[in-house]
GROMACS .gro file of C-alpha atoms in nm:
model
  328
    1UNK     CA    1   1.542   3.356   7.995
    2UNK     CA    2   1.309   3.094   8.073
    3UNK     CA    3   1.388   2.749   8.291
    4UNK     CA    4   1.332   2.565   7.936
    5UNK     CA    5   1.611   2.766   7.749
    6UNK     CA    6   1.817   2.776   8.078
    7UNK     CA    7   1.837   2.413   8.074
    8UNK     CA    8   1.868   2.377   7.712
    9UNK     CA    9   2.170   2.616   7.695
   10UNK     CA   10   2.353   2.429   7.962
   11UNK     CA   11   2.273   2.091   7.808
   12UNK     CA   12   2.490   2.247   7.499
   13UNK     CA   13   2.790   2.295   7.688
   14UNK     CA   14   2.835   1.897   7.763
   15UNK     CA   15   2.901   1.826   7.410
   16UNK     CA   16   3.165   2.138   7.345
   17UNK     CA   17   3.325   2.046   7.691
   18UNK     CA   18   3.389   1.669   7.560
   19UNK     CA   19   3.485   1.768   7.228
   20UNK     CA   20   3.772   2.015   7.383
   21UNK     CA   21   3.886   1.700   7.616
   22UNK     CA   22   3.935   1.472   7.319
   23UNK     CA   23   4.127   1.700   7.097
   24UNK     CA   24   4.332   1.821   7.423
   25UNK     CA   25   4.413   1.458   7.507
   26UNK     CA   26   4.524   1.337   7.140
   27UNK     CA   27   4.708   1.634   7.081
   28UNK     CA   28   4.903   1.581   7.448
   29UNK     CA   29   4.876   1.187   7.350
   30UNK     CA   30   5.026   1.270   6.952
   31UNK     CA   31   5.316   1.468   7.072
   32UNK     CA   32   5.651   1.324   7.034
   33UNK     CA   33   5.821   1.298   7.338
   34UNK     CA   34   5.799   1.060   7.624
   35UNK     CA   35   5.780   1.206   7.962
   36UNK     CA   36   5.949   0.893   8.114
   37UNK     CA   37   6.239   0.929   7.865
   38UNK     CA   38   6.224   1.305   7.979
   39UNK     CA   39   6.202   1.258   8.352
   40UNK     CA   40   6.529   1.018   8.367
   41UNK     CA   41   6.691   1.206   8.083
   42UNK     CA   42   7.007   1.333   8.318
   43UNK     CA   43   7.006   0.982   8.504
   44UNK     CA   44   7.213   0.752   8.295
   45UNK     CA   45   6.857   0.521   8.271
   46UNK     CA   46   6.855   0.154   8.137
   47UNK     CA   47   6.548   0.101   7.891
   48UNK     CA   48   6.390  -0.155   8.171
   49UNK     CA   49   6.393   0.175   8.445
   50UNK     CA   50   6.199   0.385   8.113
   51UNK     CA   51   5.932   0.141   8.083
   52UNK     CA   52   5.913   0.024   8.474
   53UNK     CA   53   5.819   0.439   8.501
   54UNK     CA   54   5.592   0.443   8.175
   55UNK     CA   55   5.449   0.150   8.324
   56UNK     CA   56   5.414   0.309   8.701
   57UNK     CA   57   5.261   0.696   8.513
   58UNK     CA   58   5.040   0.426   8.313
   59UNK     CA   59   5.205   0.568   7.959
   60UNK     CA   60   5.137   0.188   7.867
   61UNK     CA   61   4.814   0.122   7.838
   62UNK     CA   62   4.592   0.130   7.506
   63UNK     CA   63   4.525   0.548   7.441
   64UNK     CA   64   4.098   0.478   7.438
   65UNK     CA   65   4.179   0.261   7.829
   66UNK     CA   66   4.375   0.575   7.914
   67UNK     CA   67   4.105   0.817   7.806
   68UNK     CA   68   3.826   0.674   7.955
   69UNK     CA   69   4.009   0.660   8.243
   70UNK     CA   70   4.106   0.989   8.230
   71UNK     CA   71   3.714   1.115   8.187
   72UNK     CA   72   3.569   0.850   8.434
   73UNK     CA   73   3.788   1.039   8.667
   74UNK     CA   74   3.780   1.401   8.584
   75UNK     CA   75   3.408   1.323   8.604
   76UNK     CA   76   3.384   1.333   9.000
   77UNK     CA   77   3.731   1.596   9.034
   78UNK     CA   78   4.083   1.400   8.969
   79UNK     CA   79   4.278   1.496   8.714
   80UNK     CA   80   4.522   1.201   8.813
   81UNK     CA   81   4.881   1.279   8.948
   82UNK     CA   82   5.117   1.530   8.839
   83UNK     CA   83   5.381   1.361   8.650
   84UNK     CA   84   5.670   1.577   8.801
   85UNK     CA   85   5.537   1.738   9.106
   86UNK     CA   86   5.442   1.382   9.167
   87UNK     CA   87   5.116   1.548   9.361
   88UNK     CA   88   4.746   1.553   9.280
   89UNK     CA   89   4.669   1.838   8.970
   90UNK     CA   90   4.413   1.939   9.114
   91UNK     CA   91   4.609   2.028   9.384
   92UNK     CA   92   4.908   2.154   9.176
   93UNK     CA   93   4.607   2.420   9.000
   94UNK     CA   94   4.481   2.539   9.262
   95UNK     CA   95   4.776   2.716   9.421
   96UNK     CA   96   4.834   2.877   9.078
   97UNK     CA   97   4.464   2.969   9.037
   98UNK     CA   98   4.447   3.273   9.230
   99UNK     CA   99   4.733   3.449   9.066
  100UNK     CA  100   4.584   3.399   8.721
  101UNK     CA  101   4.257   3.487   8.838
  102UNK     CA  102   4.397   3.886   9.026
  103UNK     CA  103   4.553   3.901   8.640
  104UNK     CA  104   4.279   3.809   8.440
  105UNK     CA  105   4.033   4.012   8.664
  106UNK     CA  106   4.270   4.337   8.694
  107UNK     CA  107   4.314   4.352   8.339
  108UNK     CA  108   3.941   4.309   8.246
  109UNK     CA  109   3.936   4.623   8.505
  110UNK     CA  110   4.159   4.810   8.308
  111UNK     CA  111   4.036   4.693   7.955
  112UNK     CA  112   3.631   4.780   8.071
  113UNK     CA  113   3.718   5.131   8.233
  114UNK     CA  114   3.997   5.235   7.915
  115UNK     CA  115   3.709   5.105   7.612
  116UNK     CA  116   3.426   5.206   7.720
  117UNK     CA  117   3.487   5.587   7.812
  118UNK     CA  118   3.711   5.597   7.529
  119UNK     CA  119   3.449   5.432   7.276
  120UNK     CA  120   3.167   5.709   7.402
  121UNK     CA  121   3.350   5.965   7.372
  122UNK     CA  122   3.462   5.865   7.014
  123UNK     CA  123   3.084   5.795   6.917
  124UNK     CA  124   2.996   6.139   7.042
  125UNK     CA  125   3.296   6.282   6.898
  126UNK     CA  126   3.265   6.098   6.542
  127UNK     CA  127   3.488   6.218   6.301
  128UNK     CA  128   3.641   6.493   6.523
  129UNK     CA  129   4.009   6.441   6.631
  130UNK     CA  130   3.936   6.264   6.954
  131UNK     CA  131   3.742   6.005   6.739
  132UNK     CA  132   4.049   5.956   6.533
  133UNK     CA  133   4.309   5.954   6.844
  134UNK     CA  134   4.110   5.708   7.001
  135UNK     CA  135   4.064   5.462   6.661
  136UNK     CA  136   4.432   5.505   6.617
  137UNK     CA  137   4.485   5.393   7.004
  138UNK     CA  138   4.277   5.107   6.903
  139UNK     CA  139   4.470   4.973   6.630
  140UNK     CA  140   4.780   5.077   6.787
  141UNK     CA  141   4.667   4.860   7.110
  142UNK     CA  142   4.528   4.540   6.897
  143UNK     CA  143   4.836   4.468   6.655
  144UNK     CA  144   5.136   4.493   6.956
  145UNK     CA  145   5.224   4.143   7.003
  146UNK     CA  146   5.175   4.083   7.371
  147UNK     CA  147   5.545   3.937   7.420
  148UNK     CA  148   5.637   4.253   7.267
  149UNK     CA  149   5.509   4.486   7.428
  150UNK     CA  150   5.585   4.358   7.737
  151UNK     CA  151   5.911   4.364   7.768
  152UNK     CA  152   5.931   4.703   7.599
  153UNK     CA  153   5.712   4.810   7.942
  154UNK     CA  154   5.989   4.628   8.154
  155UNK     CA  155   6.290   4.756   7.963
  156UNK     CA  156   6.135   5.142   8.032
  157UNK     CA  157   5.944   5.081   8.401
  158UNK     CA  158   6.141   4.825   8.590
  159UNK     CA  159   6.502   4.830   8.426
  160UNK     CA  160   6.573   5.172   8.311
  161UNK     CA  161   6.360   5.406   8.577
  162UNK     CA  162   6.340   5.115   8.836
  163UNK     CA  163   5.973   5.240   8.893
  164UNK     CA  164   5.837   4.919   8.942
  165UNK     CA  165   5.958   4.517   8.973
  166UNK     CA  166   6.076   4.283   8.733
  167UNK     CA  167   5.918   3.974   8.775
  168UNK     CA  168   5.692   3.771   9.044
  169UNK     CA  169   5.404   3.874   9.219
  170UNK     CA  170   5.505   3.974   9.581
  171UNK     CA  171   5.860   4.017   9.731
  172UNK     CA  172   5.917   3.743   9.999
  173UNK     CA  173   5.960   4.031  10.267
  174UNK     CA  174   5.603   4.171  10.201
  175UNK     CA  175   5.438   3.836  10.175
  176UNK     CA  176   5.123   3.872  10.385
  177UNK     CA  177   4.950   3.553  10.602
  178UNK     CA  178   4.762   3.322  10.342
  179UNK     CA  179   4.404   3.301  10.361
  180UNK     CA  180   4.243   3.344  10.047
  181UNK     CA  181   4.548   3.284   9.826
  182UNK     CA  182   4.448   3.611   9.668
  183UNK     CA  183   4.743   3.847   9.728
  184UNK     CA  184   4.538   4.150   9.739
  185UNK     CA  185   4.274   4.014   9.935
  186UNK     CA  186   4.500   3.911  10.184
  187UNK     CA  187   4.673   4.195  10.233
  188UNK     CA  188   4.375   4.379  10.280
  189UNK     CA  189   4.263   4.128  10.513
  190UNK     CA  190   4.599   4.105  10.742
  191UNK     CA  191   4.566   4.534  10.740
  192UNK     CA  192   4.941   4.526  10.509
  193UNK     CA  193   4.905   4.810  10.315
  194UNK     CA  194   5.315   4.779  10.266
  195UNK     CA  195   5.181   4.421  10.122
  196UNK     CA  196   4.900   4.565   9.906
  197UNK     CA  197   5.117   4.834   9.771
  198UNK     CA  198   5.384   4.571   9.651
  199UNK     CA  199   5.152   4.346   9.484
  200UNK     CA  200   5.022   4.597   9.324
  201UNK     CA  201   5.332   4.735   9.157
  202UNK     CA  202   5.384   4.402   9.047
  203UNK     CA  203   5.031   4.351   8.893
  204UNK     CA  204   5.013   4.697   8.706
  205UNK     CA  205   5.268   4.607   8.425
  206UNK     CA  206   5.072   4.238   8.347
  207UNK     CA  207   4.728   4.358   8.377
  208UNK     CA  208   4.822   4.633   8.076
  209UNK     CA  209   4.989   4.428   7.889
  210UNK     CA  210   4.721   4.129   7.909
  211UNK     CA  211   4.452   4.414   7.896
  212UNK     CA  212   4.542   4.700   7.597
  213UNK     CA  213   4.421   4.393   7.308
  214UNK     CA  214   4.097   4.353   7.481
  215UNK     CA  215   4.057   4.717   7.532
  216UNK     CA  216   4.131   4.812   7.191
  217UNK     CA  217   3.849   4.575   7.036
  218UNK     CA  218   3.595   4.693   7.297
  219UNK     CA  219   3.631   5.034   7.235
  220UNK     CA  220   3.549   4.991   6.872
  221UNK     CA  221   3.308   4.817   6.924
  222UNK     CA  222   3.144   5.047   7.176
  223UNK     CA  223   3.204   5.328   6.968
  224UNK     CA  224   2.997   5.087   6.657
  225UNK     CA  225   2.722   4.995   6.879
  226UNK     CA  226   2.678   5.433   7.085
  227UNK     CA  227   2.689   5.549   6.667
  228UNK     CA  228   2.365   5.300   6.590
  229UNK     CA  229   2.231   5.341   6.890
  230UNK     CA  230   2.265   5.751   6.893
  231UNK     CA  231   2.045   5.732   6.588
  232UNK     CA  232   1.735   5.587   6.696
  233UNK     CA  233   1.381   5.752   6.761
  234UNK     CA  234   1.401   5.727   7.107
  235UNK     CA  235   1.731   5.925   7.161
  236UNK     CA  236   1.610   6.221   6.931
  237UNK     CA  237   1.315   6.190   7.117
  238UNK     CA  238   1.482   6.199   7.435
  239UNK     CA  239   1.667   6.496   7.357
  240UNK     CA  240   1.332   6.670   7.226
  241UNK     CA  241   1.185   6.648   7.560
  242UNK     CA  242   1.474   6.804   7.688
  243UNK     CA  243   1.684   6.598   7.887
  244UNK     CA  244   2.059   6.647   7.949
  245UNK     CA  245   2.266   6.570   7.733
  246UNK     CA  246   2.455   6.323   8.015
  247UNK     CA  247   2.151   6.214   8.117
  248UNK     CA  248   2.076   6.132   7.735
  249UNK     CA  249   2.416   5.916   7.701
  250UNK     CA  250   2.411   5.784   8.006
  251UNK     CA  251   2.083   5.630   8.099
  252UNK     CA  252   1.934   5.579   7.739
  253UNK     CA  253   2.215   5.526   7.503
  254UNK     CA  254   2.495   5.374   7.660
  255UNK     CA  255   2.256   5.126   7.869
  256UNK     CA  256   2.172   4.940   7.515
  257UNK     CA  257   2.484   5.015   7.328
  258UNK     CA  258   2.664   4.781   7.609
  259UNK     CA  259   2.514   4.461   7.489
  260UNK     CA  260   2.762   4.359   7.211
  261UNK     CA  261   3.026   4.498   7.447
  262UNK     CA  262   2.888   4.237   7.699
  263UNK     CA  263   2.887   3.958   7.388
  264UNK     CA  264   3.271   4.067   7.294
  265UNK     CA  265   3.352   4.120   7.665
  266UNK     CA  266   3.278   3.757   7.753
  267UNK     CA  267   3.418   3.585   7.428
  268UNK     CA  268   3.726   3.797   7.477
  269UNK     CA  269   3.785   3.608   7.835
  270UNK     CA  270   3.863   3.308   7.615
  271UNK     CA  271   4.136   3.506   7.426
  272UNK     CA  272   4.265   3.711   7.792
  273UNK     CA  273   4.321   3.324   7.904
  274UNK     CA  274   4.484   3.257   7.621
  275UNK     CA  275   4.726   3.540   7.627
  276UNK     CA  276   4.845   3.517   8.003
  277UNK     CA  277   5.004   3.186   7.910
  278UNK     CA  278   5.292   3.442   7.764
  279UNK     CA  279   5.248   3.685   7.948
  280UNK     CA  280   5.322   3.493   8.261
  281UNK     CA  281   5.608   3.386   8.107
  282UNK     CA  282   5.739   3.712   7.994
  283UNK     CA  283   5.612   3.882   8.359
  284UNK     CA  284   5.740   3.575   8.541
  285UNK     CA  285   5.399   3.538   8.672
  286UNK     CA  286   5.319   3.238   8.897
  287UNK     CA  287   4.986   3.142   8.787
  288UNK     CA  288   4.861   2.843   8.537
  289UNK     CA  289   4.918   3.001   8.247
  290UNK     CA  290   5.334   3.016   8.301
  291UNK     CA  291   5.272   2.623   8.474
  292UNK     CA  292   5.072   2.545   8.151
  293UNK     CA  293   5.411   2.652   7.957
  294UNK     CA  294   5.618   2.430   8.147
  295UNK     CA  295   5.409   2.140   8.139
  296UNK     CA  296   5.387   2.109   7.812
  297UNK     CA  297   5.764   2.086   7.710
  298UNK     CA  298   5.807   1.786   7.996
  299UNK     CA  299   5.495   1.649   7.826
  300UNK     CA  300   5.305   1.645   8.216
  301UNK     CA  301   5.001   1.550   8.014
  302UNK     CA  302   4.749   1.537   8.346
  303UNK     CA  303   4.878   1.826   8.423
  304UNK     CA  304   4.805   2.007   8.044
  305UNK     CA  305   4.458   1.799   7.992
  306UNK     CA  306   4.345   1.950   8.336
  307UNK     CA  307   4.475   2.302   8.274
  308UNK     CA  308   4.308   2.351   7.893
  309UNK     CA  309   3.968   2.166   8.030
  310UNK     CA  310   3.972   2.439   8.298
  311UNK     CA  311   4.063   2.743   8.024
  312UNK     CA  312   3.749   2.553   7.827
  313UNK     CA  313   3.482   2.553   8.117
  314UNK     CA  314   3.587   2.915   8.202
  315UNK     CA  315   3.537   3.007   7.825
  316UNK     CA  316   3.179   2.849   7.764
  317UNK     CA  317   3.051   2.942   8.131
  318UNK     CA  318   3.120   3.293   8.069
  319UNK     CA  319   2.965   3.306   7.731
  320UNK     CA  320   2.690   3.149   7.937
  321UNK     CA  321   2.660   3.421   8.193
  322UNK     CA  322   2.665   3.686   7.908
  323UNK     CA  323   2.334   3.519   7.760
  324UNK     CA  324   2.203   3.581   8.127
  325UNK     CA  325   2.360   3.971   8.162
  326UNK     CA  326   2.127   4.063   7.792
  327UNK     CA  327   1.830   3.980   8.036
  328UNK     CA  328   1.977   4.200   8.321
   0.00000   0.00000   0.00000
C-alpha cells in the first residue's frame, strides 16, 4: 500500500466517524425520557429542582449548541461528565475497557483456532462426513441466539455441575495487584497463578459464547476460499513436483485462502462488539458493553455517545488494518 492510498484510506474514515456521531447523538437526543426526571425520580422533586438539574447537565440548550459542543470537545478527548457517576466518561470507560477487551480478544482466540482448522479440514474433506459435521457445526453455531445459548452453558457448567462461576470476572479473594487493568496480565505479572486460574474459569464460558457465531461464519468461509484455492495451477503443480501433502496445504494453499478470512475476520469485530453488550449482561461481565446497557435505560447520553463512537473507531480501524494484513 502506498503513502498516497494510506492517506487516502484514512481520510475516508473522518466522514463515516462523523456520520456515526450524528445518528448516535439524535437517536440518544430523540429518545423519550429525561434523565433529570429519571435521576430525581424516587426524590419527591418539584418541577423547579427538574429543570435547575436539566439546566446544571445542560439538557437545556438548543440540540445543534449541544452537539457542537459535544464534537468541539470529543475532538481533543472529553466526552463531558457522566450523568450518574457524576465523573469524567472517559474516565468511567476506561476502567471497563480492559474487561471487554480480555473478552473480545479471547473469543477471537477461540473463534480463529475452532474455523480455521475446522474449515481446512472440511475443504480437504469435501463432501466426506467430516465436511458435513463441520457445515452442520456451522449452522448449528451461527443461528443460537447468543442470550440463548448462554445461559443454557450456565444452567449445565456453573449451576448444575458447579464446574465453573456464575457471573463476574474474578472473585474478590483472588483479585491480584492492578497494574495493567488486564486481569490476566496481572496475574501473570504479580506470579498468582491461583489468580490466573480464576479469571480464567470465569472468561471460558463468555469467550464461547461471544465466539461460536464468529467461528461458524469463518469456517465457511475458509472452507469457500481452501476449495477455490485447492484448484488452481499452482497447487496441482505443487503437488506434481512432489511436495507433501502438509507442506502443500500449509505453505501454498492456506497462506492465500486466509485473505477473505482476514476481510470477514475484521468486519466480524464490529458484530463481536456488538454482541458482548448481551453477553455481558447475561455473563454479568463488567466491561462497556454491560455499562453501555445500563446507560442507555437512565438515558446517560455522554456516557452512550462516547461508548458507540468508541465501538465505531474500533470497527473502521480494524477494517483499516485488514487492508494493511492483504499486503503482509
Amino acid at each position: 500500500m502506498t503513502p498516497t492510498l494510506l492517506l487516502q484510506r484514512l481520510l475516508h474514515l473522518i466522514p463515516v466517524l462523523f456520520g456515526v456521531t450524528v445518528i448516535v447523538f439524535l437517536m440518544m437526543s430523540l429518545t423519550p425520557g429525561d434523565p433529570a426526571e429519571i435521576m430525581l425520580a424516587n426524590q419527591n422533586a418539584t418541577p423547579e429542582q427538574v429543570a435547575t438539574l436539566r439546566h446544571d447537565m445542560g439538557l437545556d440548550r438548543p440540540l445543534p449548541v449541544r452537539f457542537a459542543s459535544f464534537v468541539g470537545h470529543a475532538l481533543v478527548g472529553d466526552f463531558g461528565q457522566s450523568l450518574f457517576q457524576r465523573r469524567p466518561v472517559a474516565e468511567v470507560i476506561a476502567e471497563r475497557l480492559p474487561a471487554t477487551i480480555e473478552l473480545s480478544a479471547a473469543a477471537m482466540l477461540f473463534a480463529l483456532l475452532l474455523s480455521i482448522p475446522l474449515g481446512v479440514i472440511a475443504a480437504v474433506h469435501r463432501g466426506g462426513m467430516l465436511d458435513r459435521l463441520a457445515t452442520v457445526g456451522s449452522l448449528f453455531g451461527v443461528s443460537l441466539p447468543g442470550f440463548w445459548f448462554g445461559i443454557l452453558l450456565l444452567i449445565v457448567f456453573a449451576v448444575d455441575f458447579r464446574l465453573l462461576p456464575v457471573s463476574g470476572a474474578i472473585d474478590f479473594a483472588h483479585q491480584p495487584p492492578a497494574a495493567t487493568g488486564f486481569l490476566i496480565i496481572d496475574s501473570l505479572l504479580a506470579g498468582r497463578l491461583d489468580s490466573l486460574g480464576n479469571a480464567l474459569a470465569h472468561l471460558l464460558l463468555p469467550a464461547i459464547t461471544l465466539g461460536l457465531p464468529m467461528a461458524a461464519i469463518l469456517m465457511r468461509v475458509t472452507r469457500a476460499s481452501m476449495l477455490d484455492v485447492l484448484r488452481q495451477d499452482y497447487i496441482v503443480f505443487a503437488e506434481a513436483k512432489g511436495l507433501s501433502r502438509a507442506r502443500i496445504l500449509a505453505l501454498h494453499a492456506l497462506k492465500n485462502a486466509l485473505l477473505p478470512t482476514v476481510t470477514v475476520a475484521a468486519m466480524e469485530i464490529g458484530s463481536l462488539l456488538g454482541g458482548n453488550m448481551v453477553i455481558e449482561t447475561v455473563f454479568g461481565w463488567p466491561g462497556i458493553g454491560r455499562l453501555l446497557v445500563e446507560s442507555i435505560f437512565v438515558r446517560n447520553y455522554p456516557l452512550v455517545q462516547a461508548a458507540v463512537l468508541l465501538y465505531a473507531v474500533t470497527y473502521v480501524v480494524m477494517n483499516f488494518l485488514a487492508d494493511l494484513l492483504y499486503t503482509v
